[in-house]
Coordinates of C-alpha atoms in Angstrom, one line a residue:
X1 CA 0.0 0.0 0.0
X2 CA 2.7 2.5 -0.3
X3 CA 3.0 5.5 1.8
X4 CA -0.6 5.1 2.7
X5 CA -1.4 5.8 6.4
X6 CA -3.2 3.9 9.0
X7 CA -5.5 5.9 11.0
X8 CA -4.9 5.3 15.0
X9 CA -7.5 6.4 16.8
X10 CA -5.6 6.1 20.1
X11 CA -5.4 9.1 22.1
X12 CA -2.9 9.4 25.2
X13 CA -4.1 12.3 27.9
X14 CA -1.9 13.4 30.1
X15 CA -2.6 15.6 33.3
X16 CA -0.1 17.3 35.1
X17 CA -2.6 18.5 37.3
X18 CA -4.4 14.9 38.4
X19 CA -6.4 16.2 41.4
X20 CA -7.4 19.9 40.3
X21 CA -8.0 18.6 36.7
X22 CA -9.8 15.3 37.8
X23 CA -13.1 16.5 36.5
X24 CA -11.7 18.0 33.3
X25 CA -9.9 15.2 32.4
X26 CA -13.2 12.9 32.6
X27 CA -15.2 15.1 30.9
X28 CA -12.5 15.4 27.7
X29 CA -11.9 11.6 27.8
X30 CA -15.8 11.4 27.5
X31 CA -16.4 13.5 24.5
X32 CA -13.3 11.8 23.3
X33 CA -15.0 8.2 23.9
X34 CA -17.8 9.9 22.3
X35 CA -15.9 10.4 18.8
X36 CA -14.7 6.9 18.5
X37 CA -11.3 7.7 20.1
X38 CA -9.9 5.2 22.7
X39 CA -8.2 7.0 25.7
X40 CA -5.7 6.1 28.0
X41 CA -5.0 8.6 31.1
X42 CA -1.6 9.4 32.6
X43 CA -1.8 11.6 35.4
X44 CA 0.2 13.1 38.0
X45 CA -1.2 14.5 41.4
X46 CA 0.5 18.5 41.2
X47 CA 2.4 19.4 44.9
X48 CA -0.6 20.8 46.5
X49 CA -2.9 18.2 46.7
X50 CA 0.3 15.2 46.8
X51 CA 2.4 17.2 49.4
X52 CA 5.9 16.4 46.8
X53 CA 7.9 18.6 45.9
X54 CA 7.5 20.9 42.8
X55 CA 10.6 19.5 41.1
X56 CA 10.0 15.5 41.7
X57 CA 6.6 16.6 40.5
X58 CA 8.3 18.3 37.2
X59 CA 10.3 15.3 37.1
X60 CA 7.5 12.6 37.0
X61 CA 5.3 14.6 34.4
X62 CA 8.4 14.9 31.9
X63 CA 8.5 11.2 32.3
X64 CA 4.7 10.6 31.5
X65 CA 5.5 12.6 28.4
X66 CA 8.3 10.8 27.3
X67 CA 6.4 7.4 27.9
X68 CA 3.3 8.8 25.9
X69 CA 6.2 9.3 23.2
X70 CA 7.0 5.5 23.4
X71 CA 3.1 4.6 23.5
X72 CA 2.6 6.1 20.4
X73 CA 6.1 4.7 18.4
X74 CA 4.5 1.8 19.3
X75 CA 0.6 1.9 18.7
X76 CA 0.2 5.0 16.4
X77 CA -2.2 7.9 18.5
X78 CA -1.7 10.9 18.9
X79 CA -1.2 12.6 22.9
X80 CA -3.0 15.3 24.6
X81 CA -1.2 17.8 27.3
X82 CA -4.0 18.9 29.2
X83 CA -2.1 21.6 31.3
X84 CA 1.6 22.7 30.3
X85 CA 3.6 23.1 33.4
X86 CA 5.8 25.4 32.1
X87 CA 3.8 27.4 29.8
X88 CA 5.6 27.4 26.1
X89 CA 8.5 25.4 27.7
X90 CA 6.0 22.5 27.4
X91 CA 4.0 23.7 24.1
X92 CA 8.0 23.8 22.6
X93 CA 9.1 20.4 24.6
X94 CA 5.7 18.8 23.0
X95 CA 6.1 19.5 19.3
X96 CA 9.8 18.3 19.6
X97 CA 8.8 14.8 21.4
X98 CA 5.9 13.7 19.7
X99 CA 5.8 16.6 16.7
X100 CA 2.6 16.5 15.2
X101 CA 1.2 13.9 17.4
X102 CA 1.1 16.4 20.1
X103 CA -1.4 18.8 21.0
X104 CA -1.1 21.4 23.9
X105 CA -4.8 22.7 26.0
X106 CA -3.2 26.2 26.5
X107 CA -6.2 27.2 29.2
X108 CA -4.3 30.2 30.6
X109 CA -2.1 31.9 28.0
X110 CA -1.7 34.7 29.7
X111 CA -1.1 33.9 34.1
X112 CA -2.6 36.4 36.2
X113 CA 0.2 36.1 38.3
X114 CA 4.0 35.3 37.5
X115 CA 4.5 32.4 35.8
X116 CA 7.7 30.4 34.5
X117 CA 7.7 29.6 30.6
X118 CA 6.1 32.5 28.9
X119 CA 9.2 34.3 28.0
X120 CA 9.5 36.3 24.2
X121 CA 12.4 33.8 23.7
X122 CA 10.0 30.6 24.3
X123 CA 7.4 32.3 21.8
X124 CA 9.6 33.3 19.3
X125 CA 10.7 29.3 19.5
X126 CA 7.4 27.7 19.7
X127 CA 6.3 30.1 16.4
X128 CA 9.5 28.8 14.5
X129 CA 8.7 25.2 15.8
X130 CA 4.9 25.8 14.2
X131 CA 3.6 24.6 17.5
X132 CA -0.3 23.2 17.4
X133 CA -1.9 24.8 20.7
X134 CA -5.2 24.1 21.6
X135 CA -7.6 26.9 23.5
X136 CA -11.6 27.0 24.7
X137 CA -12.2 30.6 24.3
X138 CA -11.9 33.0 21.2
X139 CA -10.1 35.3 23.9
X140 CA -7.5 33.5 24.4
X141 CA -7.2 32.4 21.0
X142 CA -6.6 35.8 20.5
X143 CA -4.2 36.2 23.3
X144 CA -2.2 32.8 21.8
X145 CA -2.4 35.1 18.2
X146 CA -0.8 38.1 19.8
X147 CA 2.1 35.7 21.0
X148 CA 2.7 35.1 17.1
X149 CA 1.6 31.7 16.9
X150 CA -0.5 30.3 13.4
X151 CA -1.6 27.1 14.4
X152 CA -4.2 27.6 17.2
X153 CA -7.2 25.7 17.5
X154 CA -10.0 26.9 19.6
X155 CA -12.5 23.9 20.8
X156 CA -15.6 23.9 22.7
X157 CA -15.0 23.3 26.3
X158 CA -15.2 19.5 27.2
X159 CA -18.4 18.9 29.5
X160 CA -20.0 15.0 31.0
X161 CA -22.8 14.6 29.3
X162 CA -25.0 12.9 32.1
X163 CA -28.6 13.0 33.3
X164 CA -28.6 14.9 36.5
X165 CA -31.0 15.5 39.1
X166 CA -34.3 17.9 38.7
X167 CA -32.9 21.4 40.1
X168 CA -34.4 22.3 43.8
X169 CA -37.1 24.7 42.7
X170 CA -37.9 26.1 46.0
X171 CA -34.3 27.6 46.4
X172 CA -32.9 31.0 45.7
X173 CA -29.9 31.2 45.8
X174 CA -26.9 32.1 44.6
X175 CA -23.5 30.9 45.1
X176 CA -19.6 32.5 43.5
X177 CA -17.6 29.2 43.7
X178 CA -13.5 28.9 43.3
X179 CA -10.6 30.3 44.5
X180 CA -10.0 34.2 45.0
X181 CA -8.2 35.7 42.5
X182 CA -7.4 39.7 42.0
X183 CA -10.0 39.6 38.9
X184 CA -12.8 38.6 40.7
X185 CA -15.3 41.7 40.9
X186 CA -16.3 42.1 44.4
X187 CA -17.6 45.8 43.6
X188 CA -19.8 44.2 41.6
X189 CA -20.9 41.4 44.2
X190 CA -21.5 44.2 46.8
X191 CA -23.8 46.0 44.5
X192 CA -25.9 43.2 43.5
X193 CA -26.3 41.7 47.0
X194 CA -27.3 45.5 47.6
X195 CA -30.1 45.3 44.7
X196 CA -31.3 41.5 45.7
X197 CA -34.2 40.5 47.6
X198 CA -33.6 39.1 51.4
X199 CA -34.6 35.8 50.8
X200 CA -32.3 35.1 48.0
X201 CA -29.7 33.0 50.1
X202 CA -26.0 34.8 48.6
X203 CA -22.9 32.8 48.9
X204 CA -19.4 32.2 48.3
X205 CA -17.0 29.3 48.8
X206 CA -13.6 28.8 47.6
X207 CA -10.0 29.1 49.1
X208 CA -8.6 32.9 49.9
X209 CA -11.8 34.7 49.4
X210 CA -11.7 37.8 51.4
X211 CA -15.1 39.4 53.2
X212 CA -17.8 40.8 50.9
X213 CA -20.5 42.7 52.0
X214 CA -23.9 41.0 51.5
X215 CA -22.6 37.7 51.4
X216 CA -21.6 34.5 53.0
X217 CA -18.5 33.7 52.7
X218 CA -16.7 30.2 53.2
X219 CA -12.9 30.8 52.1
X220 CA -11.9 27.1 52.8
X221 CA -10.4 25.0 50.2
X222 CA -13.6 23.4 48.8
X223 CA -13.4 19.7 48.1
X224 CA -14.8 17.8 45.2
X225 CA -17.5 15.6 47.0
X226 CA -18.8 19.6 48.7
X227 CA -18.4 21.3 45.1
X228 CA -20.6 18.4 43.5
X229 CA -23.2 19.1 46.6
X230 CA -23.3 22.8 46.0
X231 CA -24.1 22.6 42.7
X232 CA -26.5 19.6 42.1
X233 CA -28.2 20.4 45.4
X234 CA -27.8 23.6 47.1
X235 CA -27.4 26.4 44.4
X236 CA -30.1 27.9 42.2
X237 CA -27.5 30.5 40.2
X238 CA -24.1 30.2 39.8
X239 CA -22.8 33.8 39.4
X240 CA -19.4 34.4 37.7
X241 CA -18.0 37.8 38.7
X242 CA -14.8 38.2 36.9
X243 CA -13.4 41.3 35.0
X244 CA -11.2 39.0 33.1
X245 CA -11.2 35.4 32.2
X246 CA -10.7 33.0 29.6
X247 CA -12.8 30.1 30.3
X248 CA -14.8 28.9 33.3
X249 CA -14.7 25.6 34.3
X250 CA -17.2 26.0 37.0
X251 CA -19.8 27.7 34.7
X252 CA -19.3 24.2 32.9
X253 CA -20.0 22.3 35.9
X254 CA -22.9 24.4 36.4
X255 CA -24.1 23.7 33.2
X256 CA -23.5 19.9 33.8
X257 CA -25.8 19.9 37.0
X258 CA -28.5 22.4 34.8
X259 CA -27.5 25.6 37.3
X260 CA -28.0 28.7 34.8
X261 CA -24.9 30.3 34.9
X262 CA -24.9 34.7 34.9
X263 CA -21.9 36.0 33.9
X264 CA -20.5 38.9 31.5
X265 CA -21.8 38.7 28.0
X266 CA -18.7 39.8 26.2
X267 CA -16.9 36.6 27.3
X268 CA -16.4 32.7 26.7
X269 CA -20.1 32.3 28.3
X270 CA -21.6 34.1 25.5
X271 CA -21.9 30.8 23.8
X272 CA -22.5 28.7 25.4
X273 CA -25.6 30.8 27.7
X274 CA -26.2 33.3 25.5
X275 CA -29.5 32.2 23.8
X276 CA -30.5 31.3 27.6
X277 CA -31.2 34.9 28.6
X278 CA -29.1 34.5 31.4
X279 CA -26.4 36.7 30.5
X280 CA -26.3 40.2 31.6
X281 CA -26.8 43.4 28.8
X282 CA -24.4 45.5 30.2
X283 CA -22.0 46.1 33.3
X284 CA -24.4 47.9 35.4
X285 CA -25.5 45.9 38.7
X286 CA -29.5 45.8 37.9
X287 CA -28.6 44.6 34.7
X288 CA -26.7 41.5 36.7
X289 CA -30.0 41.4 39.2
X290 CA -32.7 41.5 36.2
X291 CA -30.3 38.4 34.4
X292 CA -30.5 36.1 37.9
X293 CA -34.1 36.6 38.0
X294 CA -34.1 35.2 34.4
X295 CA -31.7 32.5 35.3
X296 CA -34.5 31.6 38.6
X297 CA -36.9 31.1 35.9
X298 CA -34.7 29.0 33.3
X299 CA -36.1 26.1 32.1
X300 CA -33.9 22.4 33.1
X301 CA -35.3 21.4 29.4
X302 CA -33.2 24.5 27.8
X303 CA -30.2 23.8 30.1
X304 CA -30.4 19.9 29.6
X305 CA -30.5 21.0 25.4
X306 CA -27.1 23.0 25.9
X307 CA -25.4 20.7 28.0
X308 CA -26.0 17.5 25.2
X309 CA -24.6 20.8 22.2
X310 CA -21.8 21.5 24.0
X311 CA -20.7 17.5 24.5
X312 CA -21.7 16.9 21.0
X313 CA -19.9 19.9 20.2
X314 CA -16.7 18.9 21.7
X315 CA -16.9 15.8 20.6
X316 CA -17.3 16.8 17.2
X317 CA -14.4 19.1 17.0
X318 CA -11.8 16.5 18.8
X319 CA -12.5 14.4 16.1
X320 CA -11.9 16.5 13.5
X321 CA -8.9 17.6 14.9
X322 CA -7.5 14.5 15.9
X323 CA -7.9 12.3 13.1
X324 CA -6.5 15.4 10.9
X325 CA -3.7 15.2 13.3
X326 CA -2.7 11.9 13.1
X327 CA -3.0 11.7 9.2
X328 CA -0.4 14.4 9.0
X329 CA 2.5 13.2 11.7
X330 CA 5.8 15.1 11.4

């Protein structure tokens, strides 16, 4: 047969970040599943949640790299970073183990806070290297763009496609879940608890958050077994108060336990809640009140709708972009 290729639809996922990603990674091995793929998972615990140090850790996810490399030499496939640990270090380190059998989920591509391996002199590299990079949100597609890189594909978020519980209806309330970080709009929060009703119940939970007026605030680390509580059981709304984000992994899990989801309208959640009505017409805090009394009345048949799109969605686009992939190794 020639040259002729054999498509593999093996796909190796590898997560640095085994505890924090634990959901994610289900949820992309799922719509993966979904698309014919088969999926193997190597993951790695990150320091925080295994108590090792940060360079065994380091160490240990290099290692499940190289023996993804060796997987796929072996069984065809192509290999899926689902958090670089080093920014472009690992885009660049990716594209020179496995070339293009390698693909990079660049969530974050431009850290809040100071972050090792997003340099000029690891850009310039990983544009001469033609590195693939995968994003979820046009904005940090365009952020990836800025950084000079051509091959950038941006894919619907991965979600579980399951069949949850019917949402409380007798609750009101609204919860801000995850960890403090300086983009979080508390002004914001402040003026909507300000504008609500008393007997909507307002909440937040998530590690670092500091006081806000109006609201209750829990600033524990939140495990996975309460996260899953609070939102198939005990939230109504899941408010997401940021001035600047890319993506939103809990407005996904929202969206998985059919909690509408009110958040800025010139952002990631545009679509996937826009044509809900739950999304707020402007910055102005009775615009954000008027969007969660929408969200109250959503319907769990609209929600249930979008959450089966944006699997089949994702599944969809993985396909495409692996089997493209892995018919033009290099």
């Amino acid at each position: 047969m020639g040259g002729e290729r054999v498509l593999s639809r093996n796909v190796i996922v590898v997560n640095p970040l085994g505890s924090m990603l634990a959901h994610y990674g289900r949820a992309l091995t799922q719509n993966l599943e979904s698309a014919g793929m088969t999926t193997t998972v190597l993951s790695m615990d990150e320091p925080s949640a295994s108590g090792g140090s940060r360079l065994r850790w380091l160490a240990s996810c290099y290692w499940l790299l190289f023996h993804a490399r060796l997987q796929c030499a072996r069984h065809g496939g192509s290999v899926i970073l689902a958090w670089p640990m080093l920014g472009y270090l690992d885009v660049v380190c990716v594209r020179m183990l496995l070339g293009r059998r390698g693909l990079v989920v660049l969530h974050d591509p431009d850290p809040l806070v100071r972050a090792v391996g997003y340099g000029r002199a690891l850009k310039w590299l990983a544009r001469r290297l033609n590195c693939l990079v995968v994003t979820h949100s046009d904005e940090a597609t365009r952020v990836v763009a800025r950084h000079g890189l051509q091959r950038i594909v941006c894919m619907p978020h991965p979600v579980l496609d399951r069949s949850p519980a019917k949402r409380p209806t007798e609750l009101r309330s609204v919860y801000v879940l995850g960890q403090y970080k300086p983009d979080r709009d508390i002004e914001l929060m402040e003026s909507v608890a300000r504008e609500l009703p008393d007997e909507v119940s307002l909440r937040v939970a998530g590690r670092g958050w500091p006081e806000v007026a109006g609201w209750s605030v829990d600033s524990r680390f939140i495990s996975e077994g309460e996260l899953e509580t609070m939102l198939s059981g005990e939230s109504t709304v899941v408010l997401v108060p940021y001035r600047r984000f890319f993506q939103s992994g809990i407005a996904m899990r929202a969206l998985e336990n059919l909690v509408p989801v009110v958040g800025p309208a010139d952002s990631s959640l545009a679509a996937v809640f826009g044509s809900l009505g739950t999304l707020p017409s402007s910055q102005e805090p009775q615009a954000w009140v008027r969007a969660i009394h929408r969200a109250f009345d959503t319907d769990d048949q609209k929600l249930r709708a979008q959450l089966g799109r944006q699997a089949y969605a994702s599944s969809r686009a993985w396909k495409s972009v692996l089997e493209g992939n892995m018919y033009s190794h290099g």
